[in-house]
Amino acid sequence: MSGDQSLPGEETVPEEADEAVFWEAPDIYGAYPRLTQDQIARLAEHGQRRSMAPNDVLIREGERCETFFVVLSGAVAVVEDHGTPEEHVLRVHGPGRFIGELGLLHGQVAFYTAVAREPGEVLVVSLDQLRHLVSQDSTLGDVVLRACLGRRALLVGQGAGFRIIGSRYSPDTRRLREFAIRNRLPHRWTDLETDEEAEELLRRFGVGPEETPLVIWRDTTLLRNPSNAELARLIGLPSLPAGNHHGDLLIVGSGPAGLAAAVYAASEGLSTTVVEAMATGGQAATSSRIENLLGFPAGISGAELTERAVLQAEKFGARISVPAESTRLERRDGHHAVGFADGSEITARTVVLATGARYRRLRVPGIEPLEGSSVHYSATVYEAQQCRTDPVAVVGGGNSAGQAVLFLAGYAPQVYLLVRGPSLEAHMSRYLIDQIERHPRVRVLLHTEMTQALGDKALEAVTVVDHRTGEHRHLAVRALFVFTGADPHTDWLSGVLALDARGFVLTGAEAQACSVPELWQSQGRDCLTLETSLPGVFAAGDVRSGSVKRVASAVGEGAMSIHFVHRYLSHTAAPRGTDTSPHTRPKQSAWLA
């Protein structure tokens, strides 16, 4: 469609819409792009025009986002605390801009109110139509997705959204903050120990310090020490299916391996459910920039890679639920039943375990009270925004540590990399080493180990020892980032599956060697390459013993696991109760042709 064609039944968006009107917020980091006339015309084929008068509310804070709005004329203000004395404008958008951020794509509730500031007209597109267009039109999809990710990051930086009130010394406060940060949820933290506003807020809501942590939103919703699941429901994160759901495949874990498995399984017709204990994307989602992933020469952030994969999986019909902590796995009547911490259960014909691994916590004196406030196990924009004026330290010698160092060096004036070994070459990719060695703000300390964290309310310094000389000294840093390896999340599988000495899941010939011979004789076959010691249960990605701990290999294993799922199902008749609705009926993998 050419640029001079008009929308159906109406004249085109005026040429002056290509120029920012004087009251508009500037386009920051591509978060507020102006759609071209061709893009608007394409959207108009699937939407309707609607007039708006001043003060008309298009999106209301706290309510689920269900519509995509494009401003055709007039202006729309994005405000927080609408209708209260604290109301303030975050952004104003004129013709050619669209309203919405990341929650729009996932059906979450809105963290702001969008209200007409000037009379005009908007184009209204349903979310289903938007998702379809985003998946079919790569150019439009890139514009919308990048803008939504950027807007979410800006909302987080502004402290929009709900509020967590609690002590930095409280494990539950740290738990809620970690859940909010990992799920990229706009929020702000009020520390009982240091924030003068905390006492006034507690008085306003009539609660005592012993009842914290609290979650407060819009001064109308108060949750006392909520579980992660309760907070997720408040925001609108997807929950587990109702009842004892039966399907073809249950994927436990939503890192790169789990999401790749979901995309391939759902696209090939398998009814697919993905469950995740903490946040989609796993540890990869905390990476500031992944530069060695095939197909992304300029690199891609873990958050953007995750959101693209989630949208892709949902497009094909996969159901993703967060949070859902798996606690039990058992074989029952030809199915596999997975139980969860809340007492619910999902039963499926096959299971792919993609639970990944969790970063090891550093065990040194003084560190535990500072975790979640100035000691971190990820390095994203959320943490980096706190490091603009003070030196920071990173512990670790692998790729995760290297990526964190380079990312933080864009914010902090000085970044120390503490490495216990004699060089970086053993565990870090050459491209990262070269950048680190050239960066003027990075200082690498080899043969160095941290022995203590110093600070009461916040980190003030770390004590390190040089193993070559035995010298102990203090480094004045205000934040610490720890990347010291990972342990598998397999405690709940002990005694159910064969695990190696470190707790990673054995697969293939190694798993079969740990099983009784009669098990595989009864199957009439050998254990498949990614299959565990329990037939029909597979493992992919970092949780699998012997896997290469890289994003690309995890994606490959996730995709490959579906090949073996099909092979298993081809040897197993579909039991009664399996979900075989027309849109999810299993079909033969193209790889098996």
Short mmCIF file of C-alpha atoms in Angstrom, two decimals, residues 27 54-55 68 90 101 125 133 152 262 273 284 306 364 372 394 410 418 457 494:
data_model
loop_
_atom_site.label_atom_id
_atom_site.label_comp_id
_atom_site.label_asym_id
_atom_site.label_seq_id
_atom_site.Cartn_x
_atom_site.Cartn_y
_atom_site.Cartn_z
CA ASP A 27 11.26 9.82 21.51
CA PRO A 54 -10.98 15.77 26.32
CA ASN A 55 -10.67 13.64 29.49
CA PHE A 68 -4.19 -1.13 21.07
CA LEU A 90 4.41 10.77 32.40
CA GLU A 101 3.78 -0.89 26.74
CA VAL A 125 -7.19 -2.58 17.26
CA LEU A 133 -0.06 -8.45 12.73
CA ARG A 152 8.65 -0.78 30.32
CA ALA A 262 7.44 -24.47 23.39
CA THR A 273 1.86 -25.88 28.60
CA ALA A 284 19.45 -15.49 30.10
CA THR A 306 12.82 -13.52 26.02
CA VAL A 364 31.18 -14.52 52.81
CA GLY A 372 18.68 -7.44 47.08
CA VAL A 394 31.86 -7.95 39.80
CA GLY A 410 28.36 2.16 30.75
CA LEU A 418 37.51 -9.95 40.78
CA LYS A 457 22.50 -0.26 55.65
CA SER A 494 16.06 -36.43 43.61
#
